[in-house]
Short mmCIF file of C-alpha atoms in Angstrom, two decimals:
data_model
loop_
_atom_site.label_atom_id
_atom_site.label_comp_id
_atom_site.label_asym_id
_atom_site.label_seq_id
_atom_site.Cartn_x
_atom_site.Cartn_y
_atom_site.Cartn_z
CA MET A 1 -0.22 0.42 0.08
CA ILE A 2 1.48 3.70 -1.13
CA SER A 3 0.98 6.17 1.69
CA SER A 4 -0.76 9.33 1.13
CA SER A 5 2.36 11.81 1.01
CA ARG A 6 3.90 9.22 -1.62
CA ARG A 7 0.66 9.31 -3.51
CA TRP A 8 0.16 12.93 -3.88
CA GLY A 9 4.20 13.03 -4.11
CA THR A 10 3.72 11.08 -7.69
CA LEU A 11 0.67 13.55 -8.48
CA VAL A 12 3.24 16.65 -8.15
CA VAL A 13 6.04 15.05 -9.91
CA ALA A 14 3.64 13.83 -12.96
CA CYS A 15 1.45 17.40 -13.25
CA LEU A 16 6.02 18.83 -13.76
CA ALA A 17 6.11 16.47 -15.95
CA VAL A 18 3.42 17.24 -18.22
CA VAL A 19 3.44 21.40 -17.78
CA LEU A 20 6.95 20.90 -19.23
CA LEU A 21 5.14 19.18 -22.36
CA SER A 22 2.93 21.70 -22.34
CA ILE A 23 5.49 24.10 -22.42
CA ASP A 24 7.08 23.22 -24.95
CA LEU A 25 4.14 23.32 -27.00
CA THR A 26 3.65 26.31 -27.19
CA VAL A 27 6.69 28.42 -27.58
CA LEU A 28 8.68 27.73 -30.97
CA HIS A 29 5.43 28.96 -32.46
CA LEU A 30 6.84 32.53 -30.62
CA ALA A 31 10.50 32.14 -31.41
CA ALA A 32 9.65 31.66 -34.74
CA PRO A 33 10.27 35.17 -36.45
CA LYS A 34 13.65 35.33 -34.61
CA LEU A 35 14.56 31.80 -35.75
CA VAL A 36 14.05 32.14 -39.22
CA GLN A 37 15.74 35.79 -39.08
CA ASP A 38 18.89 33.48 -38.06
CA MET A 39 19.19 30.57 -39.49
CA ARG A 40 17.46 31.53 -42.50
CA PRO A 41 15.79 27.55 -43.56
CA SER A 42 13.71 27.36 -46.92
CA ALA A 43 9.56 27.11 -46.63
CA THR A 44 9.75 23.14 -46.77
CA GLN A 45 12.27 22.94 -44.08
CA PHE A 46 10.18 25.37 -41.71
CA LEU A 47 7.18 23.53 -42.27
CA TRP A 48 9.10 20.54 -41.14
CA ILE A 49 10.60 22.29 -37.76
CA VAL A 50 7.26 22.95 -36.81
CA ASP A 51 5.89 20.14 -37.87
CA VAL A 52 8.19 17.17 -37.07
CA TYR A 53 7.70 17.21 -33.73
CA GLY A 54 4.33 16.65 -33.29
CA PHE A 55 4.40 13.71 -35.72
CA ALA A 56 7.35 11.77 -34.09
CA LEU A 57 4.90 12.60 -31.28
CA ALA A 58 1.57 11.48 -32.01
CA GLY A 59 2.77 8.01 -34.16
CA LEU A 60 4.26 6.88 -30.82
CA LEU A 61 2.51 7.78 -28.25
CA VAL A 62 0.26 4.01 -28.54
CA THR A 63 4.23 2.54 -29.15
CA MET A 64 5.26 3.99 -26.20
CA GLY A 65 2.59 3.66 -23.92
CA ASN A 66 2.22 -0.45 -24.44
CA VAL A 67 5.79 -0.10 -23.56
CA GLY A 68 5.49 1.77 -20.33
CA ASP A 69 2.97 -1.05 -19.51
CA ARG A 70 5.65 -3.77 -20.36
CA ILE A 71 8.23 -2.55 -19.12
CA GLY A 72 7.47 -0.32 -15.96
CA ARG A 73 5.73 2.83 -16.34
CA ARG A 74 8.06 4.89 -13.83
CA LYS A 75 10.74 3.82 -16.14
CA LEU A 76 9.65 4.69 -19.51
CA LEU A 77 9.31 8.27 -17.92
CA LEU A 78 12.91 8.38 -16.14
CA VAL A 79 14.20 7.81 -19.42
CA GLY A 80 12.01 10.07 -21.81
CA LEU A 81 12.67 13.02 -18.98
CA VAL A 82 16.78 12.34 -19.67
CA ALA A 83 16.51 12.02 -23.30
CA PHE A 84 13.90 15.06 -23.31
CA ALA A 85 16.44 17.16 -21.79
CA GLY A 86 18.76 16.18 -24.10
CA ALA A 87 17.09 16.46 -27.42
CA SER A 88 16.22 19.95 -25.37
CA ALA A 89 20.05 21.06 -25.64
CA LEU A 90 20.81 19.22 -29.46
CA THR A 91 17.38 21.06 -30.26
CA ALA A 92 18.39 24.47 -28.28
CA TYR A 93 22.75 24.55 -29.92
CA ALA A 94 21.87 23.00 -34.06
CA PRO A 95 23.82 24.79 -36.43
CA THR A 96 21.65 24.19 -39.80
CA PRO A 97 18.06 23.24 -40.42
CA GLU A 98 18.43 20.01 -41.43
CA LEU A 99 19.66 19.22 -38.49
CA LEU A 100 17.54 20.97 -36.42
CA ILE A 101 14.10 19.13 -37.99
CA ALA A 102 16.84 15.92 -36.89
CA ALA A 103 16.56 17.00 -33.36
CA ARG A 104 12.88 18.84 -33.33
CA ALA A 105 12.34 14.62 -34.27
CA LEU A 106 14.09 12.66 -30.89
CA LEU A 107 11.93 15.89 -28.78
CA GLY A 108 8.79 14.53 -29.62
CA VAL A 109 10.39 10.21 -29.20
CA ALA A 110 11.15 11.44 -26.18
CA GLY A 111 7.78 13.09 -25.41
CA ALA A 112 5.88 9.74 -26.99
CA THR A 113 7.49 8.46 -23.65
CA VAL A 114 6.48 11.14 -20.98
CA MET A 115 3.26 12.23 -22.09
CA PRO A 116 1.16 7.92 -21.49
CA SER A 117 3.46 7.40 -18.49
CA THR A 118 2.43 11.17 -16.46
CA LEU A 119 -1.70 9.53 -16.57
CA SER A 120 -1.05 5.80 -16.69
CA ILE A 121 1.38 6.65 -12.96
CA ILE A 122 -0.68 8.37 -11.42
CA ARG A 123 -4.31 5.84 -11.97
CA ASN A 124 -1.81 2.87 -10.73
CA VAL A 125 -0.85 4.83 -7.70
CA PHE A 126 -4.90 6.65 -7.04
CA THR A 127 -7.35 3.57 -6.63
CA SER A 128 -9.67 5.02 -4.82
CA PRO A 129 -12.13 6.28 -7.37
CA ARG A 130 -12.93 9.92 -5.51
CA GLU A 131 -9.23 11.06 -5.28
CA ARG A 132 -8.63 9.20 -8.56
CA ALA A 133 -10.74 11.88 -9.87
CA THR A 134 -9.34 14.62 -8.50
CA ALA A 135 -5.75 13.44 -8.97
CA VAL A 136 -6.56 13.06 -12.86
CA GLY A 137 -8.50 16.45 -11.86
CA ILE A 138 -5.79 18.56 -10.65
CA TRP A 139 -3.05 16.73 -13.43
CA SER A 140 -5.81 18.54 -16.29
CA SER A 141 -5.89 21.74 -14.54
CA VAL A 142 -2.17 21.85 -14.64
CA SER A 143 -1.15 20.45 -18.28
CA ALA A 144 -3.26 23.67 -19.15
CA LEU A 145 -1.74 25.45 -17.35
CA GLY A 146 1.11 24.97 -18.93
CA PHE A 147 0.01 25.84 -21.93
CA ALA A 148 -1.05 29.37 -20.86
CA LEU A 149 2.50 29.52 -18.62
CA GLY A 150 4.33 28.93 -22.33
CA PRO A 151 4.02 31.86 -24.19
CA VAL A 152 5.12 34.12 -21.17
CA VAL A 153 7.76 31.87 -20.42
CA GLY A 154 8.51 31.85 -24.17
CA GLY A 155 8.63 36.26 -24.60
CA VAL A 156 10.02 36.25 -21.37
CA LEU A 157 13.06 34.46 -22.89
CA LEU A 158 13.05 36.06 -25.96
CA ASP A 159 13.32 39.30 -25.29
CA HIS A 160 16.06 38.44 -23.38
CA PHE A 161 18.32 35.23 -24.81
CA TRP A 162 17.71 33.80 -28.08
CA TRP A 163 15.56 31.23 -29.92
CA GLY A 164 17.04 28.21 -28.34
CA SER A 165 17.08 29.40 -24.67
CA VAL A 166 13.21 28.10 -25.30
CA PHE A 167 14.05 24.95 -25.29
CA LEU A 168 17.45 24.86 -23.33
CA VAL A 169 15.94 26.25 -20.44
CA ASN A 170 14.29 22.89 -20.49
CA VAL A 171 17.62 21.01 -19.50
CA PRO A 172 17.54 21.80 -15.78
CA VAL A 173 14.10 21.59 -15.65
CA ALA A 174 13.98 17.83 -16.76
CA ALA A 175 17.00 17.64 -14.14
CA LEU A 176 15.14 18.17 -11.36
CA ILE A 177 11.63 16.14 -12.26
CA VAL A 178 14.30 13.06 -13.07
CA VAL A 179 15.92 13.52 -9.71
CA ALA A 180 12.92 14.29 -7.60
CA GLY A 181 10.86 10.59 -9.21
CA ALA A 182 14.31 9.06 -8.35
CA LEU A 183 13.22 9.20 -5.53
CA VAL A 184 9.08 8.75 -4.76
CA LEU A 185 7.32 7.37 -7.69
CA PRO A 186 6.92 4.01 -6.94
CA GLU A 187 7.15 1.14 -10.39
CA SER A 188 4.09 0.24 -11.66
CA ARG A 189 3.76 -2.70 -15.22
CA ASN A 190 2.03 -5.07 -16.75
CA PRO A 191 2.06 -7.97 -14.74
CA ARG A 192 1.21 -10.08 -18.19
CA PRO A 193 1.71 -7.88 -20.91
CA GLY A 194 2.15 -10.42 -23.21
CA ARG A 195 4.59 -9.91 -26.83
CA LEU A 196 4.65 -6.55 -28.10
CA ASP A 197 3.01 -6.94 -31.43
CA LEU A 198 6.14 -6.17 -34.06
CA VAL A 199 3.27 -5.30 -36.65
CA SER A 200 1.58 -4.13 -35.10
CA VAL A 201 3.17 -1.14 -33.94
CA PRO A 202 5.63 0.15 -37.73
CA LEU A 203 1.41 -0.33 -38.28
CA SER A 204 0.15 2.62 -35.72
CA ILE A 205 3.25 4.62 -36.45
CA ALA A 206 2.57 4.93 -40.22
CA GLY A 207 -1.43 5.02 -40.14
CA VAL A 208 -0.89 8.53 -37.69
CA ILE A 209 1.72 10.02 -39.27
CA ALA A 210 0.09 9.70 -42.10
CA VAL A 211 -2.91 10.54 -41.51
CA ILE A 212 -2.18 13.60 -39.54
CA TYR A 213 -0.22 14.93 -42.56
CA ALA A 214 -2.45 14.10 -44.48
CA VAL A 215 -4.55 16.74 -42.69
CA LYS A 216 -1.83 19.40 -42.05
CA ASN A 217 -1.39 20.02 -46.07
CA ALA A 218 -4.95 19.56 -46.78
CA ALA A 219 -5.27 22.96 -45.40
CA HIS A 220 -2.38 24.02 -47.27
CA ASP A 221 -2.51 23.07 -50.92
CA GLY A 222 -6.35 22.03 -50.73
CA LEU A 223 -8.12 19.01 -50.75
CA THR A 224 -6.63 17.38 -54.34
CA ALA A 225 -2.72 17.84 -53.93
CA PRO A 226 -1.04 14.59 -54.97
CA GLY A 227 0.72 14.57 -51.70
CA VAL A 228 -2.12 14.87 -49.21
CA LEU A 229 -4.25 12.09 -51.65
CA VAL A 230 -1.48 9.80 -51.44
CA ALA A 231 -0.44 10.06 -47.31
CA ALA A 232 -4.93 9.68 -46.61
CA ALA A 233 -4.93 6.17 -48.42
CA VAL A 234 -1.44 5.39 -46.88
CA GLY A 235 -2.82 6.07 -43.33
CA VAL A 236 -6.48 5.04 -43.59
CA ALA A 237 -5.20 1.16 -45.19
CA ALA A 238 -2.37 1.23 -42.61
CA LEU A 239 -5.03 1.69 -40.10
CA THR A 240 -7.74 -0.13 -41.08
CA LEU A 241 -5.28 -3.25 -41.72
CA PHE A 242 -4.91 -2.28 -38.11
CA VAL A 243 -8.03 -2.20 -36.42
CA ARG A 244 -7.92 -5.89 -38.16
CA ARG A 245 -4.70 -7.06 -36.68
CA GLN A 246 -6.70 -5.87 -32.96
CA ARG A 247 -9.19 -7.67 -33.30
CA ARG A 248 -7.55 -10.89 -33.87
CA LEU A 249 -5.15 -10.91 -31.59
CA ALA A 250 -4.66 -12.24 -27.87
CA GLU A 251 -2.76 -8.85 -26.68
CA PRO A 252 -3.47 -5.99 -28.63
CA LEU A 253 -1.94 -2.56 -28.49
CA ILE A 254 -5.17 -1.24 -27.86
CA ASP A 255 -8.29 -3.04 -27.26
CA VAL A 256 -11.24 -1.88 -29.90
CA ARG A 257 -13.52 -3.14 -28.26
CA LEU A 258 -13.31 -0.81 -25.55
CA PHE A 259 -14.71 1.73 -28.38
CA HIS A 260 -18.14 0.09 -28.80
CA HIS A 261 -18.48 1.30 -25.22
CA ARG A 262 -20.54 4.58 -24.84
CA ALA A 263 -18.76 5.85 -22.69
CA PHE A 264 -15.17 5.26 -23.43
CA SER A 265 -16.36 6.70 -27.06
CA GLY A 266 -17.92 8.80 -25.92
CA ALA A 267 -15.20 10.81 -23.34
CA VAL A 268 -11.97 10.12 -26.19
CA GLY A 269 -14.91 11.87 -28.67
CA ALA A 270 -15.46 14.60 -26.80
CA ASN A 271 -11.58 15.25 -25.91
CA VAL A 272 -10.30 15.70 -30.17
CA VAL A 273 -13.93 18.29 -30.35
CA CYS A 274 -12.85 19.86 -26.82
CA VAL A 275 -8.22 19.70 -28.26
CA PHE A 276 -10.60 21.36 -32.67
CA SER A 277 -11.96 24.23 -31.37
CA MET A 278 -9.42 24.99 -28.31
CA LEU A 279 -6.25 25.37 -31.36
CA ALA A 280 -7.84 26.41 -33.50
CA ALA A 281 -8.83 29.17 -31.69
CA SER A 282 -5.38 29.20 -29.64
CA LEU A 283 -3.89 29.99 -33.39
CA THR A 284 -6.42 33.01 -34.05
CA PHE A 285 -6.15 34.59 -31.15
CA ALA A 286 -1.98 34.14 -31.78
CA GLN A 287 -2.87 36.24 -34.93
CA TYR A 288 -5.83 38.81 -33.47
CA PHE A 289 -3.56 40.01 -30.72
CA GLN A 290 -0.07 40.73 -32.16
CA LEU A 291 -0.67 41.20 -36.62
CA VAL A 292 -5.14 43.29 -35.73
CA LEU A 293 -4.04 44.68 -32.07
CA GLY A 294 -0.13 45.54 -32.54
CA TRP A 295 1.03 43.42 -29.20
CA SER A 296 4.35 42.32 -28.70
CA PRO A 297 4.48 38.29 -27.96
CA LEU A 298 4.90 38.85 -23.84
CA ALA A 299 2.07 41.16 -23.58
CA SER A 300 0.45 38.04 -26.35
CA GLY A 301 1.21 35.81 -23.68
CA LEU A 302 0.01 37.36 -20.25
CA ALA A 303 -3.40 38.71 -22.25
CA SER A 304 -3.94 34.75 -22.88
CA LEU A 305 -3.18 33.84 -18.98
CA PRO A 306 -6.57 34.47 -17.56
CA GLY A 307 -7.84 31.46 -20.10
CA GLY A 308 -4.88 28.92 -18.39
CA LEU A 309 -5.80 29.71 -15.06
CA GLY A 310 -8.92 29.80 -15.74
CA ALA A 311 -9.36 26.08 -16.89
CA ALA A 312 -7.45 25.18 -14.12
CA VAL A 313 -9.90 26.52 -11.52
CA GLY A 314 -12.11 24.55 -14.10
CA GLY A 315 -10.13 21.16 -13.60
CA ALA A 316 -10.01 21.23 -9.65
CA LEU A 317 -13.10 21.63 -9.86
CA ALA A 318 -14.86 18.92 -11.48
CA SER A 319 -14.58 16.24 -9.61
CA PRO A 320 -17.07 17.79 -6.80
CA LEU A 321 -19.89 18.93 -9.53
CA VAL A 322 -19.60 15.53 -10.73
CA GLY A 323 -20.58 13.97 -7.06
CA LEU A 324 -23.12 16.65 -7.56
CA LEU A 325 -25.07 16.70 -11.06
CA GLY A 326 -23.06 13.29 -12.72
CA ARG A 327 -20.39 12.63 -15.36
CA ALA A 328 -22.73 13.67 -18.13
CA ARG A 329 -24.17 16.92 -16.97
CA VAL A 330 -20.07 18.42 -15.54
CA VAL A 331 -18.80 17.90 -19.12
CA ALA A 332 -22.59 18.95 -21.55
CA LEU A 333 -21.53 22.19 -19.21
CA GLY A 334 -17.95 22.32 -20.12
CA LEU A 335 -19.14 21.51 -23.53
CA ALA A 336 -21.91 24.00 -23.43
CA LEU A 337 -18.94 26.86 -21.33
CA GLY A 338 -17.40 26.30 -23.98
CA ALA A 339 -19.80 27.91 -27.03
CA VAL A 340 -20.47 30.02 -25.35
CA ALA A 341 -16.75 32.03 -24.77
CA PHE A 342 -16.56 31.08 -28.81
CA VAL A 343 -20.17 32.58 -29.03
CA LEU A 344 -18.50 36.34 -26.64
CA TYR A 345 -15.36 35.72 -28.83
CA SER A 346 -17.26 36.51 -32.15
CA GLY A 347 -17.76 40.16 -31.03
CA PHE A 348 -13.68 40.64 -30.35
CA GLY A 349 -13.01 43.86 -32.23
CA THR A 350 -10.42 46.84 -33.54
CA ASP A 351 -11.60 48.54 -30.08
CA THR A 352 -12.83 45.83 -27.62
CA GLY A 353 -11.97 46.18 -24.58
CA TYR A 354 -9.67 43.66 -22.23
CA PRO A 355 -12.91 43.06 -19.39
CA TYR A 356 -14.75 41.59 -22.32
CA MET A 357 -11.75 39.78 -23.62
CA LEU A 358 -10.77 38.03 -20.38
CA LEU A 359 -14.38 37.24 -19.38
CA ALA A 360 -14.49 35.06 -22.99
CA MET A 361 -11.28 33.60 -22.01
CA VAL A 362 -12.11 32.77 -17.70
CA VAL A 363 -15.50 31.95 -19.30
CA ALA A 364 -13.52 29.48 -22.05
CA GLY A 365 -10.96 28.11 -19.80
CA PHE A 366 -13.34 26.66 -16.65
CA GLY A 367 -15.17 24.86 -19.58
CA ASN A 368 -11.87 23.17 -20.79
CA GLY A 369 -11.64 22.44 -17.17
CA PHE A 370 -14.36 20.76 -16.54
CA THR A 371 -14.21 18.43 -20.00
CA PHE A 372 -10.62 17.47 -19.97
CA ALA A 373 -10.62 16.55 -16.27
CA VAL A 374 -14.22 14.86 -16.16
CA THR A 375 -13.23 12.86 -20.19
CA GLY A 376 -9.89 11.87 -18.87
CA ASP A 377 -10.68 10.65 -15.63
CA THR A 378 -13.49 8.51 -17.60
CA ILE A 379 -11.39 7.48 -20.05
CA LEU A 380 -8.65 5.99 -17.09
CA ALA A 381 -11.96 4.26 -15.30
CA SER A 382 -12.82 2.52 -17.95
CA VAL A 383 -10.12 0.23 -18.67
CA PRO A 384 -7.55 -2.63 -15.52
CA ARG A 385 -4.57 -0.67 -14.38
CA GLU A 386 -2.41 -3.19 -15.88
CA ARG A 387 -3.86 -0.66 -19.50
CA ALA A 388 -3.42 3.13 -18.24
CA GLY A 389 -0.66 2.87 -20.54
CA ALA A 390 -2.37 1.57 -23.33
CA ALA A 391 -5.75 3.94 -22.17
CA SER A 392 -4.07 7.46 -22.03
CA ALA A 393 -2.07 7.37 -25.20
CA ILE A 394 -5.69 6.45 -27.09
CA ALA A 395 -6.63 9.44 -25.67
CA GLU A 396 -3.60 11.84 -26.24
CA THR A 397 -3.33 10.57 -29.74
CA GLY A 398 -6.85 11.93 -30.20
CA GLN A 399 -6.02 14.80 -28.71
CA GLU A 400 -3.34 15.29 -30.79
CA MET A 401 -5.38 14.06 -33.67
CA GLY A 402 -8.64 16.73 -33.30
CA GLY A 403 -4.85 19.47 -32.26
CA ALA A 404 -5.12 18.58 -36.30
CA LEU A 405 -8.18 18.68 -37.27
CA GLY A 406 -9.00 21.65 -35.08
CA ILE A 407 -6.27 23.86 -37.64
CA ALA A 408 -6.28 22.72 -40.60
CA VAL A 409 -10.38 22.28 -40.76
CA LEU A 410 -11.27 25.57 -38.70
CA GLY A 411 -7.71 27.44 -39.77
CA SER A 412 -9.13 26.44 -43.60
CA VAL A 413 -12.49 28.35 -42.91
CA LEU A 414 -10.87 31.52 -41.75
CA ASN A 415 -8.31 31.34 -44.57
CA GLY A 416 -11.04 30.65 -46.78
CA ALA A 417 -13.65 33.59 -44.79
CA TYR A 418 -10.13 36.43 -45.23
CA ARG A 419 -9.84 35.28 -49.27
CA ASP A 420 -13.53 36.62 -50.00
CA GLY A 421 -13.89 39.26 -47.23
CA LEU A 422 -10.99 40.93 -48.66
CA HIS A 423 -11.49 44.25 -50.50
CA LEU A 424 -8.38 45.24 -51.89
CA PRO A 425 -8.07 48.93 -52.33
CA SER A 426 -6.59 51.64 -55.33
CA GLY A 427 -2.93 51.40 -55.94
CA VAL A 428 -1.68 47.85 -54.77
CA PRO A 429 -0.68 45.79 -57.23
CA GLY A 430 -1.98 43.14 -58.56
CA GLN A 431 1.10 41.44 -58.98
CA LEU A 432 1.43 41.32 -54.69
CA ALA A 433 -2.56 40.12 -54.69
CA GLY A 434 -2.24 36.62 -54.28
CA GLN A 435 0.70 37.21 -51.54
CA VAL A 436 -2.00 39.57 -49.61
CA GLY A 437 -4.69 37.06 -49.63
CA GLU A 438 -3.33 34.07 -47.75
CA SER A 439 -2.81 35.99 -44.85
CA LEU A 440 -3.20 39.22 -42.89
CA GLY A 441 0.54 38.25 -42.44
CA GLY A 442 1.46 38.70 -45.88
CA ALA A 443 -0.41 41.52 -46.35
CA LEU A 444 1.07 43.40 -43.34
CA GLU A 445 4.41 42.11 -44.52
CA ILE A 446 2.69 44.10 -48.64
CA ALA A 447 1.93 46.38 -46.90
CA ALA A 448 5.40 47.80 -45.38
CA THR A 449 6.66 47.84 -48.80
CA LEU A 450 3.77 50.38 -50.25
CA PRO A 451 3.30 54.07 -50.04
CA ALA A 452 2.10 55.60 -46.56
CA GLN A 453 -1.32 55.92 -47.75
CA VAL A 454 -2.32 53.30 -50.00
CA ALA A 455 -0.33 50.53 -46.67
CA ASP A 456 -2.09 52.65 -44.69
CA ALA A 457 -5.84 50.97 -46.75
CA LEU A 458 -4.39 47.91 -47.00
CA VAL A 459 -4.04 46.71 -43.06
CA ARG A 460 -7.46 48.24 -42.41
CA ALA A 461 -8.59 46.11 -45.06
CA ALA A 462 -6.88 42.45 -43.98
CA ARG A 463 -8.01 43.82 -40.83
CA LEU A 464 -11.73 43.55 -41.24
CA ALA A 465 -11.70 40.88 -43.64
CA PHE A 466 -9.35 39.14 -41.04
CA LEU A 467 -12.37 39.98 -38.50
CA GLU A 468 -15.17 38.63 -40.47
CA GLY A 469 -13.49 35.32 -41.16
CA MET A 470 -12.77 34.85 -36.97
CA ARG A 471 -16.51 35.89 -36.54
CA THR A 472 -16.93 32.70 -39.06
CA THR A 473 -14.69 30.13 -37.69
CA LEU A 474 -15.81 30.98 -34.30
CA VAL A 475 -19.19 31.21 -34.80
CA THR A 476 -18.67 27.49 -36.52
CA GLY A 477 -16.42 26.33 -33.49
CA ALA A 478 -19.40 27.14 -31.04
CA ALA A 479 -22.27 25.36 -32.97
CA LEU A 480 -19.36 22.58 -32.87
CA LEU A 481 -19.21 22.39 -29.25
CA ALA A 482 -22.62 23.22 -28.73
CA VAL A 483 -24.09 19.81 -30.57
CA LEU A 484 -21.81 17.90 -28.62
CA ALA A 485 -22.42 18.99 -25.27
CA VAL A 486 -25.64 17.78 -26.33
CA ALA A 487 -24.50 14.30 -27.66
CA VAL A 488 -22.98 13.80 -25.04
CA LEU A 489 -26.25 13.92 -22.71
CA PHE A 490 -26.33 10.64 -24.23
CA ALA A 491 -23.24 8.76 -24.66
CA LEU A 492 -22.73 9.41 -21.34
CA ARG A 493 -25.90 9.01 -19.28
CA GLY A 494 -25.95 6.35 -16.52
CA VAL A 495 -22.71 6.63 -16.12
CA PRO A 496 -21.63 6.10 -12.43
CA ARG A 497 -20.38 9.20 -10.82
CA GLU A 498 -17.55 6.31 -9.21
CA ILE A 499 -16.29 3.81 -11.70
CA PRO A 500 -15.49 1.70 -9.92
CA GLU A 501 -12.31 -0.72 -10.18
CA VAL A 502 -12.25 -3.03 -14.06
CA VAL A 503 -9.60 -5.46 -12.02
CA LEU A 504 -7.99 -8.79 -14.16
CA ASP A 505 -8.22 -11.90 -13.15
CA ASP A 506 -5.24 -14.99 -12.84
CA ALA A 507 -6.08 -15.31 -17.28
CA GLY A 508 -5.24 -11.30 -17.03
CA HIS A 509 -9.28 -11.05 -18.44
CA ALA A 510 -11.37 -8.03 -16.96
CA GLU A 511 -13.87 -9.60 -13.88
CA ASP A 512 -16.00 -6.60 -14.63
CA GLU A 513 -15.81 -5.81 -17.79
CA PRO A 514 -17.32 -1.71 -18.80
CA ALA A 515 -20.50 -2.85 -20.40
CA THR A 516 -21.63 -5.11 -17.30
CA VAL A 517 -20.91 -1.28 -15.60
CA PRO A 518 -23.92 0.87 -15.99
CA GLY A 519 -23.71 3.21 -18.45
CA PHE A 520 -21.06 1.78 -20.30
CA GLY A 521 -23.38 -0.74 -22.95
CA LYS A 522 -23.37 -0.50 -26.84
#
């Protein structure tokens, strides 16, 4: 039996690890201008610098979750953190774009070992349903806060140091977590893991990476681009073969039968759509704050911080709310708050006061906190502790796909609405119209080269077109969240406030399958 102090100490270590990853996911966007200025990568190289981390991370989550179940989650987490520190140092001092891409890929591999390990360790340490729900809520809160802290930390570092400092800071933080983890974390693994299927591993990696690659590039090159169609075909084929193989294996990487249970599927779906909307909104506001309002990266990061604080508070309040309202209502409330926030967001303009922005961001933060805390606990509680690594990997892979889809789909809506609403003022050369219509950033760059009167007219027209596109995008996101809020009331209907422990018998089968628990039927 693990003592109470050690359990909560384990939660602190897991939260520190997830903060490290959350911050790292957001700082590169701030560092990009200085990186481009110093390293001069080509357009293709820059896209790979930005995307390769996510490709490696998403592609390996399922495999690493299963590896942790087999060799030990504590061991995998500590090894992953050491690798993360080393890859961060390589990234910070990479002398060429090619080496930077390779270092970012290694960073993604290391991140894939850390992400599922933190949640699966929490699942194995907190065996009481109430304590587990509280711990997952705190973990979700800290994760959300990490996303909000990323722009702030990055802005402070970039104001004083070179672009590599945003990665180099990971090294001492990771070293601190490794020392604390070695002292505090208990080891846990699946006592009957079975053989790791060497055919399923490459199928899962190829399928996930190809699908995310296709989604990301479809937003930029269009659905009919040859590379997009080939990647989509490879991804769908690999994932289809993967699912068929999992159904035949005695010890699959993913037990696809879990998706027959509406509580599990509903929780994963809510997670995916919430990330879909959240990351698309984050990308939109990064442009709004800096390109429409003209704020610095640090000011933009500080302005966004209350949203992360709201998510942290919402995650902490989720567990007690579940006791009062039930899981379905709390998740539906979180999604409904997200829809309300998106409607409030759509009112942002060039002269919007910060108190109005603050209200919208805090409402969205509370909604995200409620949703992620409850769905995360529902997913983990649906499987035996021995398979927690695989279950958390499913959730996090879904989030990666949701983020890619959100940026691609809602990003495409934003770009399309911007192009349709842009009316070029007289005096703008026709040969520059394409670049002006590509993005608000492109329009502002062109404006800097034009005579003052023409430049001012172009800036006004581009910002107004962007705001119209932003409103269309946010209203679309609000409608999606509202529909999902209603769907979740049915998907999670009847799921117990405290989900009973699912345990394995001597043969490695669940003694209390989720399908026999109220609310977990098909």
